[in-house]
PDB file of C-alpha atoms in Angstrom:
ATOM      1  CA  UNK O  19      94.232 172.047 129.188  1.00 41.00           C
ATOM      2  CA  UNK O  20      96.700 169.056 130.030  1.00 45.00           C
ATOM      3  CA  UNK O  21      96.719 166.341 127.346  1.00 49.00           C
ATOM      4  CA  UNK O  22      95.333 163.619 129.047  1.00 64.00           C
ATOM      5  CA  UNK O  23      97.427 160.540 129.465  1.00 92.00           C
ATOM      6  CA  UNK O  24      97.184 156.453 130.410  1.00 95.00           C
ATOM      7  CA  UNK O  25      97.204 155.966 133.875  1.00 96.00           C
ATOM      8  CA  UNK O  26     100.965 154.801 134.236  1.00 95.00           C
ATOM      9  CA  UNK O  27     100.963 150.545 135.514  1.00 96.00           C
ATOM     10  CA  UNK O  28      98.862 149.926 132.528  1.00 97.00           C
ATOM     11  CA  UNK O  29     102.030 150.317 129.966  1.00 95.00           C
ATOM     12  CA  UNK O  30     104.582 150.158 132.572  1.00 92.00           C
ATOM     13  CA  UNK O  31     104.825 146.949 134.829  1.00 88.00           C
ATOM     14  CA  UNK O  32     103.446 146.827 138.103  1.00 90.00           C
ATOM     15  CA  UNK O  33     105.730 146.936 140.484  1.00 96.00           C
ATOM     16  CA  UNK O  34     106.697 143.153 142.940  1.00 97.00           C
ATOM     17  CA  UNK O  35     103.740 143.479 145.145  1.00 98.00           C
ATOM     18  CA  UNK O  36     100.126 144.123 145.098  1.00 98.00           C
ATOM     19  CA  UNK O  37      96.508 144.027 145.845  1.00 99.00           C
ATOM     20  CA  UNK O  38      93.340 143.710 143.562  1.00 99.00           C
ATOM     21  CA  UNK O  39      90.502 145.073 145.233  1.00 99.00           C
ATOM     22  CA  UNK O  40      86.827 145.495 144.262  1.00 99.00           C
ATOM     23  CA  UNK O  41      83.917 147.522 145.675  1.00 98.00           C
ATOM     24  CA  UNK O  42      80.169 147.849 145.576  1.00 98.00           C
ATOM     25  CA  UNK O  43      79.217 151.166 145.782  1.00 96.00           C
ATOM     26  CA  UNK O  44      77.150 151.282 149.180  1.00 96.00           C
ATOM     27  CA  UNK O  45      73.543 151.644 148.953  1.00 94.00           C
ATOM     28  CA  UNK O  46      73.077 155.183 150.463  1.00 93.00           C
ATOM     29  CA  UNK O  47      75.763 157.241 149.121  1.00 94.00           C
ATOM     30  CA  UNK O  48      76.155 159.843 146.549  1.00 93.00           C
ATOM     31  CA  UNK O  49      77.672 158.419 143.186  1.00 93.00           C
ATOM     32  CA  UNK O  50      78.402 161.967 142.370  1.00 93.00           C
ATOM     33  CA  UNK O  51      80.119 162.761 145.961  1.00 93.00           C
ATOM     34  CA  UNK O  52      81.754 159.450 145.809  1.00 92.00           C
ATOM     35  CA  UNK O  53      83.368 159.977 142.268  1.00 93.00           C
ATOM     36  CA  UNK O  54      84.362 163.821 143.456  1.00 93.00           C
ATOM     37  CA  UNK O  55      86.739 162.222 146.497  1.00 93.00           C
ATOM     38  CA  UNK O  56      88.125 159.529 143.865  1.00 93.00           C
ATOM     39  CA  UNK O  57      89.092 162.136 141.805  1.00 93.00           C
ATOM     40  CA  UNK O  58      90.450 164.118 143.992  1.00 94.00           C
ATOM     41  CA  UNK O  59      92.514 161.992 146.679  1.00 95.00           C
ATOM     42  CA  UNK O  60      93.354 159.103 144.189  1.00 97.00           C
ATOM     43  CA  UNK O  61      97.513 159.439 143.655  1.00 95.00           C
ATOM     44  CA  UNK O  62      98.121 157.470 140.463  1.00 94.00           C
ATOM     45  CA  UNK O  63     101.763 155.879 141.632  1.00 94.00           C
ATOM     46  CA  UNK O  64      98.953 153.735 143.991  1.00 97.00           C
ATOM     47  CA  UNK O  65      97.887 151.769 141.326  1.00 97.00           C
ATOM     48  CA  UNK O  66      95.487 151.761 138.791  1.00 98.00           C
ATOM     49  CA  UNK O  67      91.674 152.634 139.610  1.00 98.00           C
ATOM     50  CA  UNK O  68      88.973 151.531 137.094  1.00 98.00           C
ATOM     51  CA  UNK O  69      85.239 151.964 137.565  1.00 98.00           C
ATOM     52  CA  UNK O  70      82.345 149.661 135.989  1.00 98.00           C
ATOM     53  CA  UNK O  71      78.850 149.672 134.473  1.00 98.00           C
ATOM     54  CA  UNK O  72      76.668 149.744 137.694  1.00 97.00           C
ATOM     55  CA  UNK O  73      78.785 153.083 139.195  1.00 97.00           C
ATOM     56  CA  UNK O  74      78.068 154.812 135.937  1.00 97.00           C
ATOM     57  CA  UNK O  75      74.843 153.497 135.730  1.00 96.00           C
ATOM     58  CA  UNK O  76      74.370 155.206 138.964  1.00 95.00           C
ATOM     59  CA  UNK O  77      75.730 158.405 137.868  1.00 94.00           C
ATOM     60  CA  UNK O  78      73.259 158.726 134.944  1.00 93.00           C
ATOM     61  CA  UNK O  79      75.975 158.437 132.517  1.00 92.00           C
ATOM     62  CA  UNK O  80      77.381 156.040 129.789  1.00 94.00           C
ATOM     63  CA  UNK O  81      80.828 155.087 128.981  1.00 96.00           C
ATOM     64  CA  UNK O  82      80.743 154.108 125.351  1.00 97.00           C
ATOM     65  CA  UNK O  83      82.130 150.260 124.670  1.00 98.00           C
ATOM     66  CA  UNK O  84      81.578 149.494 128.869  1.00 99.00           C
ATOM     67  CA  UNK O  85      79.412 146.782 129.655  1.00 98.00           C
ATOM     68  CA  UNK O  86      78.757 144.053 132.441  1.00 99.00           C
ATOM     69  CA  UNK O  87      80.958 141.585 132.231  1.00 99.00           C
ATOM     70  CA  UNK O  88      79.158 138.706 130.501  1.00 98.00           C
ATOM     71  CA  UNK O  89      78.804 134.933 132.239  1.00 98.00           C
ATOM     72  CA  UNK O  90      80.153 132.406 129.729  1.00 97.00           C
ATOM     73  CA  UNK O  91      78.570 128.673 129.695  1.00 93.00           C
ATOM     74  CA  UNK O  92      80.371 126.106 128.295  1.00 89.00           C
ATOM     75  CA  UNK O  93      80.559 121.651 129.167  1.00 88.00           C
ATOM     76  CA  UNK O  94      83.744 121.842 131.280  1.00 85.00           C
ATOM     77  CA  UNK O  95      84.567 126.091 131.070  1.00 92.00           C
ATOM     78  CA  UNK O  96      82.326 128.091 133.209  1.00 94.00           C
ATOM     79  CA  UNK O  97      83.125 131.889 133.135  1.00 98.00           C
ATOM     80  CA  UNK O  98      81.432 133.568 136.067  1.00 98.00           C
ATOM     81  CA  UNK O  99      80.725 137.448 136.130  1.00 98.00           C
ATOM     82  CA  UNK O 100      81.072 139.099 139.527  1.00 99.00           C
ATOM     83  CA  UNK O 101      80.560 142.614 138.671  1.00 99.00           C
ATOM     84  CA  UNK O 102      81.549 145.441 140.982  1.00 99.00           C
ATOM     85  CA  UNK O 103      81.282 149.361 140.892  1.00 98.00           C
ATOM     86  CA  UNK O 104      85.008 149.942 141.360  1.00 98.00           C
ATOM     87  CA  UNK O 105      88.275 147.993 140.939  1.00 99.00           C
ATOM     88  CA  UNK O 106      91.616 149.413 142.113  1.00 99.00           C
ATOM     89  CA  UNK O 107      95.234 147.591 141.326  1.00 99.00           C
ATOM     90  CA  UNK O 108      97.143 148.680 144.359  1.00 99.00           C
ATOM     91  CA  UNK O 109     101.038 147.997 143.173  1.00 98.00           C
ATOM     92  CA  UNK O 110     104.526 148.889 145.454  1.00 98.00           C
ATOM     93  CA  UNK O 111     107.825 147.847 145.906  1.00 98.00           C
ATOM     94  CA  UNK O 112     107.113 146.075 149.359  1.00 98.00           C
ATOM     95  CA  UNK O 113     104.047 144.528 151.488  1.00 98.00           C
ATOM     96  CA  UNK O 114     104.625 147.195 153.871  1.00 99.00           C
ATOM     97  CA  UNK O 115     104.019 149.611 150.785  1.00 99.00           C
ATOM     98  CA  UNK O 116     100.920 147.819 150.054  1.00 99.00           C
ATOM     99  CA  UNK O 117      99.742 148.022 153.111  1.00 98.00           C
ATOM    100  CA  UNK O 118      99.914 151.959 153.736  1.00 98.00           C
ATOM    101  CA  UNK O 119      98.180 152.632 150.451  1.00 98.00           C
ATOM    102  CA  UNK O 120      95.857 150.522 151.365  1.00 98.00           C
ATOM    103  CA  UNK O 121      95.059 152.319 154.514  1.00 98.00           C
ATOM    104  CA  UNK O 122      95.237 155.368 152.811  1.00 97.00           C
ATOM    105  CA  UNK O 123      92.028 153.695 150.164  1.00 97.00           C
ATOM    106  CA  UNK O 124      90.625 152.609 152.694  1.00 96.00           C
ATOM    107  CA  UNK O 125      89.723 156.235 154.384  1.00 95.00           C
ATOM    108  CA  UNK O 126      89.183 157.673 151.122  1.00 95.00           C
ATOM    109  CA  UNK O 127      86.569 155.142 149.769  1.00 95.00           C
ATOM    110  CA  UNK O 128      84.625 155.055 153.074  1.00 93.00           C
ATOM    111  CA  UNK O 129      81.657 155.146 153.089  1.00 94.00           C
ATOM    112  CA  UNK O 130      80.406 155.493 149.563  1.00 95.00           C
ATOM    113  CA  UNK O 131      82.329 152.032 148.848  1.00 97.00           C
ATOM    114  CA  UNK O 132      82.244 148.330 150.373  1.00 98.00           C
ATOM    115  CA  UNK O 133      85.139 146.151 149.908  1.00 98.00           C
ATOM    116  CA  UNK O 134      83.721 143.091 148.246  1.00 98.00           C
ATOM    117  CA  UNK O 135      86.704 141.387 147.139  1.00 98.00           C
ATOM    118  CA  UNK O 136      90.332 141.591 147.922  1.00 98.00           C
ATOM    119  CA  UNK O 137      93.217 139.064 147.262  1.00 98.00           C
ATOM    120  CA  UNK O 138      97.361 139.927 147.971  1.00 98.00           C
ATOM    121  CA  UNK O 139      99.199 139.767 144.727  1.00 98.00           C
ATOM    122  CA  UNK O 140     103.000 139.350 143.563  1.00 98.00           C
ATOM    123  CA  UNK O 141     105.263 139.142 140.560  1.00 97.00           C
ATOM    124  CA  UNK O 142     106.815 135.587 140.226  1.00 96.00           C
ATOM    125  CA  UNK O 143     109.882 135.908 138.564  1.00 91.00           C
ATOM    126  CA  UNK O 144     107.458 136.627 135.330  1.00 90.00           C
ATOM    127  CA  UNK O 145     106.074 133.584 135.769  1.00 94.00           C
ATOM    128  CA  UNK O 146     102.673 132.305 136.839  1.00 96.00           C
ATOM    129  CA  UNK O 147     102.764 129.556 139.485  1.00 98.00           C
ATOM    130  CA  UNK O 148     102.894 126.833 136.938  1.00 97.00           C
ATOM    131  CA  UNK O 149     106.210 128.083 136.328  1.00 96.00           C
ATOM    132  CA  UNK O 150     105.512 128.858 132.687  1.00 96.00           C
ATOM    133  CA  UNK O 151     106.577 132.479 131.510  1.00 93.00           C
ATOM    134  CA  UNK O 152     103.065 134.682 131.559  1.00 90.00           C
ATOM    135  CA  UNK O 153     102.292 137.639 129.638  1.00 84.00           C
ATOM    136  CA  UNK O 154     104.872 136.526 126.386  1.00 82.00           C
ATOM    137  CA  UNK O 155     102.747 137.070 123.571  1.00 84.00           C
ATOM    138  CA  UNK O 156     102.459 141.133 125.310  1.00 92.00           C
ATOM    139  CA  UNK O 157     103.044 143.826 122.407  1.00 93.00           C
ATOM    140  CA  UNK O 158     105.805 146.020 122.808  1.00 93.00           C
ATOM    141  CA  UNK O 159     106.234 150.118 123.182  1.00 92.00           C
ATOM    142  CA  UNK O 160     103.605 152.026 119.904  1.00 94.00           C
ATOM    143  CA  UNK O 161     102.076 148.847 119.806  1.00 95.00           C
ATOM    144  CA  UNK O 162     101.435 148.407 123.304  1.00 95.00           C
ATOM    145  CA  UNK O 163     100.140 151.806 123.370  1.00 95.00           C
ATOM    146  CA  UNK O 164      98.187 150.716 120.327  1.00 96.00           C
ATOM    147  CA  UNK O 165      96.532 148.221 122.343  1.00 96.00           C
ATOM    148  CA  UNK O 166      95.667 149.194 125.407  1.00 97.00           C
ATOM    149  CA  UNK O 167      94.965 152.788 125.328  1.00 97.00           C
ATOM    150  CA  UNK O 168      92.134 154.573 123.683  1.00 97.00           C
ATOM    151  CA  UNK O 169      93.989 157.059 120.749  1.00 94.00           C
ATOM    152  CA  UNK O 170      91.326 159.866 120.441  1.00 93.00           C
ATOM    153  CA  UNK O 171      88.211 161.069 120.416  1.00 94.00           C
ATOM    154  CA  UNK O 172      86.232 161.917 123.893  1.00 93.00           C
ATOM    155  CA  UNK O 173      87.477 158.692 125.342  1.00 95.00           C
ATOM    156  CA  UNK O 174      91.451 159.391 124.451  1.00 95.00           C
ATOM    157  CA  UNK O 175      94.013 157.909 127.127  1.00 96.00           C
ATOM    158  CA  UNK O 176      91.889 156.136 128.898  1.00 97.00           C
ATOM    159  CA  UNK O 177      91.503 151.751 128.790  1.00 98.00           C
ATOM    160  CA  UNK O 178      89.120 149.115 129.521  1.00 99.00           C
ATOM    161  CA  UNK O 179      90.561 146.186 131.831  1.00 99.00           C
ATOM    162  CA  UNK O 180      89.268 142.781 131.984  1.00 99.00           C
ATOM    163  CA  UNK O 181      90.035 141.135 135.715  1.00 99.00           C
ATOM    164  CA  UNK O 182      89.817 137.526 136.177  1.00 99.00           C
ATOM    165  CA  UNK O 183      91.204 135.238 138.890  1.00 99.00           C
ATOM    166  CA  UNK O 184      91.789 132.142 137.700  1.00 99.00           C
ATOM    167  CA  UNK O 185      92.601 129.330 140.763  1.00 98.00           C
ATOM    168  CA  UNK O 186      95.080 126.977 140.204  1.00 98.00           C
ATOM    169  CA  UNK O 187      94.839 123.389 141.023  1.00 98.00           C
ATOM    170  CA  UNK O 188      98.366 122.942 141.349  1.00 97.00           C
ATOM    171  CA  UNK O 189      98.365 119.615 143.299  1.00 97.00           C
ATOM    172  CA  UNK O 190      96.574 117.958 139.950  1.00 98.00           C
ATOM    173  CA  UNK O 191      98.775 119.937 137.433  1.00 97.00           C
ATOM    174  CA  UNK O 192     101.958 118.554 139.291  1.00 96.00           C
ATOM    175  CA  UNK O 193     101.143 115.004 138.568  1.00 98.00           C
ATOM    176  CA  UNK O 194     101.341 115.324 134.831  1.00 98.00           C
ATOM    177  CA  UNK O 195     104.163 114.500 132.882  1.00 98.00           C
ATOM    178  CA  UNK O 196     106.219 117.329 131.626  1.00 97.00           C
ATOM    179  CA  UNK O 197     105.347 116.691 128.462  1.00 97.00           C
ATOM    180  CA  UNK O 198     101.435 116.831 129.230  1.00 97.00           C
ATOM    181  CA  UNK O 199     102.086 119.881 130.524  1.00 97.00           C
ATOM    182  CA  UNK O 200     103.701 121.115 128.030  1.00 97.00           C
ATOM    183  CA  UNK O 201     101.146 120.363 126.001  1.00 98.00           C
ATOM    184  CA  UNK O 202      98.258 122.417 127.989  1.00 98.00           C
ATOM    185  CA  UNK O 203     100.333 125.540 127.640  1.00 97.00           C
ATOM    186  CA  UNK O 204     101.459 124.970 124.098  1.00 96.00           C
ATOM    187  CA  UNK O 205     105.208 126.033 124.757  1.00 96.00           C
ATOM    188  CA  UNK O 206     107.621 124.524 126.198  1.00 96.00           C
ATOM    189  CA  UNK O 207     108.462 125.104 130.057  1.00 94.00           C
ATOM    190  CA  UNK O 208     112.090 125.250 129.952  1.00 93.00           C
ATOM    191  CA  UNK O 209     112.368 127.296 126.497  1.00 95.00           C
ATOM    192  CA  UNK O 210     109.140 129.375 126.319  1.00 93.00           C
ATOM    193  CA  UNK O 211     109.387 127.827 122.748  1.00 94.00           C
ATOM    194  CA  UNK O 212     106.044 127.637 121.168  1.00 93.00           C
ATOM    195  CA  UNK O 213     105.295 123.985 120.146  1.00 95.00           C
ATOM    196  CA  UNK O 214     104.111 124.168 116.555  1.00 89.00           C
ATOM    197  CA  UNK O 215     102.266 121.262 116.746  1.00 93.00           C
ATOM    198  CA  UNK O 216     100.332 121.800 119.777  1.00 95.00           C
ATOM    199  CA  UNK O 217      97.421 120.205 120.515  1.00 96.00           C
ATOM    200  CA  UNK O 218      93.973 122.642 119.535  1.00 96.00           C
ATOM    201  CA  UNK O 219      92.995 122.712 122.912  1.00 97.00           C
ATOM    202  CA  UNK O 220      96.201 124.279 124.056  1.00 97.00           C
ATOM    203  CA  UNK O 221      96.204 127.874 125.396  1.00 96.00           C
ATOM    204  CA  UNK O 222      98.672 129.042 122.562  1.00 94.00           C
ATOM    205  CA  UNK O 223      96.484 127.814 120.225  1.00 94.00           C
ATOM    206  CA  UNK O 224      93.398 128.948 121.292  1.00 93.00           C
ATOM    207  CA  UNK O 225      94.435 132.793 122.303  1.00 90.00           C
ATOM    208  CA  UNK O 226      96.791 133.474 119.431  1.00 86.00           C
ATOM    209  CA  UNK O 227      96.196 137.112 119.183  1.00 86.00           C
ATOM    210  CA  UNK O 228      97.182 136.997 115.243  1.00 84.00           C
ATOM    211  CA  UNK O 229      94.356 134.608 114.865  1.00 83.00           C
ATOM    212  CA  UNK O 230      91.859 136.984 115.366  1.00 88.00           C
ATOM    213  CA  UNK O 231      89.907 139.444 112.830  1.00 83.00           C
ATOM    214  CA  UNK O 232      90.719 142.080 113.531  1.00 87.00           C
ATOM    215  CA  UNK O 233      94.006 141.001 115.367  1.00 84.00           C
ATOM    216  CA  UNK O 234      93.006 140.648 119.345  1.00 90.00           C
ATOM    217  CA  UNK O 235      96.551 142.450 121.023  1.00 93.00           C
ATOM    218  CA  UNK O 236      95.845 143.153 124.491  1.00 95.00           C
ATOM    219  CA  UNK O 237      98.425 144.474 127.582  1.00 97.00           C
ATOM    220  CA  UNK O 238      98.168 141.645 130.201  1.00 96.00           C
ATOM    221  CA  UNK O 239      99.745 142.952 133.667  1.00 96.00           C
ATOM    222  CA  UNK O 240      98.465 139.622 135.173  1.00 97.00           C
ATOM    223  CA  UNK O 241     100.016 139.075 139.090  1.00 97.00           C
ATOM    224  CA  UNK O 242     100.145 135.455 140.618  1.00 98.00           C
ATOM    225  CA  UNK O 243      98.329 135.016 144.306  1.00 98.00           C
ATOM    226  CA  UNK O 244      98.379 132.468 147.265  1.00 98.00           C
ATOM    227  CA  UNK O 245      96.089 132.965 149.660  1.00 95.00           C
ATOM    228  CA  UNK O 246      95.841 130.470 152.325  1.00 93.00           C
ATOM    229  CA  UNK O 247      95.063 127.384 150.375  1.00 94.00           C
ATOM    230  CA  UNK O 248      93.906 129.100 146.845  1.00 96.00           C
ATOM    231  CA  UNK O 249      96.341 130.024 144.213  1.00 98.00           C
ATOM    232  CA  UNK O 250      96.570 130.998 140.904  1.00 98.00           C
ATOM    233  CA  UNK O 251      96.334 133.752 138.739  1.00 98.00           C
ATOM    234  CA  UNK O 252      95.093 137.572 138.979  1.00 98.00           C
ATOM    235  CA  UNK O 253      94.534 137.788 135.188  1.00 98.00           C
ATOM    236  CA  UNK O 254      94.738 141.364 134.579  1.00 98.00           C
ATOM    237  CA  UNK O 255      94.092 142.444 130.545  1.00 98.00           C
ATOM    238  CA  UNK O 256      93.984 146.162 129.199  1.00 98.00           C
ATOM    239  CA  UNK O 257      92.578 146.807 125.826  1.00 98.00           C
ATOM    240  CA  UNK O 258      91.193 149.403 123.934  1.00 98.00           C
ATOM    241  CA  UNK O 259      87.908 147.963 123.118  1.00 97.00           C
ATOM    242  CA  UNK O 260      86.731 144.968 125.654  1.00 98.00           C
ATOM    243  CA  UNK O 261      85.245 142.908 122.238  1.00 96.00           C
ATOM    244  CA  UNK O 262      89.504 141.978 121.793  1.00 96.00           C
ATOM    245  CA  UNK O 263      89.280 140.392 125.167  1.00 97.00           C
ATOM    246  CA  UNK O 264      86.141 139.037 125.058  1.00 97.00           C
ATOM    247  CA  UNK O 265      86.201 137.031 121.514  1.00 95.00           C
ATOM    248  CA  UNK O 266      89.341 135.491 123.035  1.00 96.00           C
ATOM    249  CA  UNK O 267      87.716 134.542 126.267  1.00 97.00           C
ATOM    250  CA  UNK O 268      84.630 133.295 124.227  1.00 96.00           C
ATOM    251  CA  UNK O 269      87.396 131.127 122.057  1.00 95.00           C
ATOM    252  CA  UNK O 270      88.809 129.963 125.247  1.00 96.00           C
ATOM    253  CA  UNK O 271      85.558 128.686 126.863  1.00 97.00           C
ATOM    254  CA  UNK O 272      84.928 126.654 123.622  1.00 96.00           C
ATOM    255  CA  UNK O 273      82.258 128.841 122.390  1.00 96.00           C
ATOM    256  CA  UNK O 274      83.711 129.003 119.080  1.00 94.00           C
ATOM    257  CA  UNK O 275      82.299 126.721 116.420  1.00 93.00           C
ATOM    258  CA  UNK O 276      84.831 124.289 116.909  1.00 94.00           C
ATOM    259  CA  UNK O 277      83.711 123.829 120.467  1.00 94.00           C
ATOM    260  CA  UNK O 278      87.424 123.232 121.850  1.00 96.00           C
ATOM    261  CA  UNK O 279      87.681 124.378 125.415  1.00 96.00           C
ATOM    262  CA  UNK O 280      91.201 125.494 126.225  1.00 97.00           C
ATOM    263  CA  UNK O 281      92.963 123.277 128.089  1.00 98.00           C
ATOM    264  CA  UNK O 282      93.780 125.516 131.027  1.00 98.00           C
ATOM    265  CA  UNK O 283      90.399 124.567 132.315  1.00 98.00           C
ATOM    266  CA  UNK O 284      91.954 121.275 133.255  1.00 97.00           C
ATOM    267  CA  UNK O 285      93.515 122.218 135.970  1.00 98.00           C
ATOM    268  CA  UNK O 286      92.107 125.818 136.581  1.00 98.00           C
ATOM    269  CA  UNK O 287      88.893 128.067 136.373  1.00 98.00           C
ATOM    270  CA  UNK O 288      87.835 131.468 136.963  1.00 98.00           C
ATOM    271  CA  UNK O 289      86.323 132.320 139.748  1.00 98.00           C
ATOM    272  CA  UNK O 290      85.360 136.271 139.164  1.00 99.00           C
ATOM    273  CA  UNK O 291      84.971 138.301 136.489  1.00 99.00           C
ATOM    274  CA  UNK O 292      84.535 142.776 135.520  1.00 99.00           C
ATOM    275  CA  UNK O 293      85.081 145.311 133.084  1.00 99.00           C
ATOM    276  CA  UNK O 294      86.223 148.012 134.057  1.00 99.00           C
ATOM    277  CA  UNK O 295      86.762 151.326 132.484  1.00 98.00           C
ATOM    278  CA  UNK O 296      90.459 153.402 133.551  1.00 98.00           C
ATOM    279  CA  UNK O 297      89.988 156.693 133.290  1.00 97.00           C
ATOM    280  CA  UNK O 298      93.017 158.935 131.371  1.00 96.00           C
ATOM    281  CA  UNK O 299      95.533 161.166 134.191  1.00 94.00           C
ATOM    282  CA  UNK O 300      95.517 164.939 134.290  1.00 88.00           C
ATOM    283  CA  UNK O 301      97.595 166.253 136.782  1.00 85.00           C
ATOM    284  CA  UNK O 302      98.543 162.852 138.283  1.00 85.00           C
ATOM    285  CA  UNK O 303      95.231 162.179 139.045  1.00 90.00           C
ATOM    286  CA  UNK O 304      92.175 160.018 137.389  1.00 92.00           C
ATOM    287  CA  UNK O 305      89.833 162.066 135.340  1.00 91.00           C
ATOM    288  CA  UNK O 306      86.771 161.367 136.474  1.00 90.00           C
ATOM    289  CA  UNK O 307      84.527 164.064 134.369  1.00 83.00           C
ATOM    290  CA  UNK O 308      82.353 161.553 133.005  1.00 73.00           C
TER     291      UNK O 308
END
């Protein structure tokens, strides 16, 4: 039998463009028909395909460590969940790329899947639209691996993903002083050079992966969007267990006992939020034998 392996944009970067999509699985199909198509017509150089709680749910079956993602309540750093059965990264070298694979998804996931979310995504010079560097902090090659990708056991090559987008208020972040803004990020804009006296509140300081127990590394493939008005941030996070995303997330909101929201909520929030489980490759294609 094939070793199983990580499905290939989760350690390698996406490519320039994308599209984050998430479905609800409709109410009259067949989970188990559904999954069989996924399996077999999904081509992994589309993308990366994750599933979530309420599809397995459905299916009668149980992914160990996937859950719903949990809604986080905070005074100034709301965390919504907006759970869906299926999410799919769709990433090419061109729109026109994008756009045939989506067709492609499109016929394969009909019917047994509604679209209920969609948003166009890009890379940005490595940069989120704030023009900060994003994803520094990423771990590199074994320890990437490390990370993201389950290393045995019945679950081996597969991940979890956290999805968030975050939207920008960019109109308010522009009128602060570089030095303000500096100051949210914790690093400065021109270096990427971590300010070691950053305020708490700063996102350095409050998602410091170090600063966890057990240390909370995580593979962020994060892709900015603009979308008419809205923009911001696809936040994108693989892991191999979702509790290294979600103590950070629960640090960000200010849940901790120090009760310091991080300061990205200034300017931005979160507007959805999913788990999602990737299944391991065999073949080029998603196992699905769950």
């Amino acid at each position: 039998m094939p070793v199983p392996m990580s499905q290939p944009y989760i350690l390698s970067k996406p490519h320039p463009y994308g599209m984050s999509l998430s479905f609800a699985l409709a109410p009259l199909a067949d989970p188990d028909k559904a999954m069989h198509r996924l399996a077999r017509g999904f081509e992994s150089d589309w993308g990366t395909l994750a599933i979530g709680e309420p599809l397995t749910r459905k299916l009668g079956h149980r992914i160990p460590g996937l859950r719903i993602f949990p809604a986080m309540s905070a005074p100034g750093a709301g965390v919504p969940s907006t759970q869906q059965s299926l999410w799919i990264l769709i990433t090419a070298d061109s729109q026109a790329e994008v756009f045939d694979i989506f067709q492609k998804l499109s016929h394969l996931v009909q019917p047994d899947f509604l679209l209920a979310d969609s948003i166009p995504t890009f890379i940005y010079n490595g940069r989120d639209l704030t023009g900060f560097e994003d994803g520094t902090e990423n771990p590199k090659g074994a320890k990437a691996a490390a990370a993201a990708v389950v290393a045995k056991g019945p679950l081996a090559g597969s991940s979890f993903v956290a999805v968030q987008r975050w939207m920008h208020d960019l109109k308010h972040f522009g009128t602060l002083t570089p030095a303000k803004r500096n100051a949210i990020i914790g690093r400065r804009h021109d270096t990427n050079e971590e300010i070691e006296n950053a305020p708490k509140s700063s996102h350095v300081k409050r998602s410091t992966q170090e600063d966890f127990e057990p240390p909370a590394f995580m593979v962020r493939r994060s892709m900015p969007f603009v979308s008419g008005a809205h923009m911001g941030l696809e936040f994108i996070s693989y892991v191999a267990a979702l509790d290294t995303f979600e103590v950070m997330m629960r640090r960000m909101a200010g849940l901790d006992p120090d009760g310091i929201a991080d300061a990205l909520f200034t300017f931005s929030r979160p507007v959805t939020g999913g788990y999602y489980w990737c299944p391991p490759v065999r073949k080029g294609r998603p196992d699905l034998r769950i």
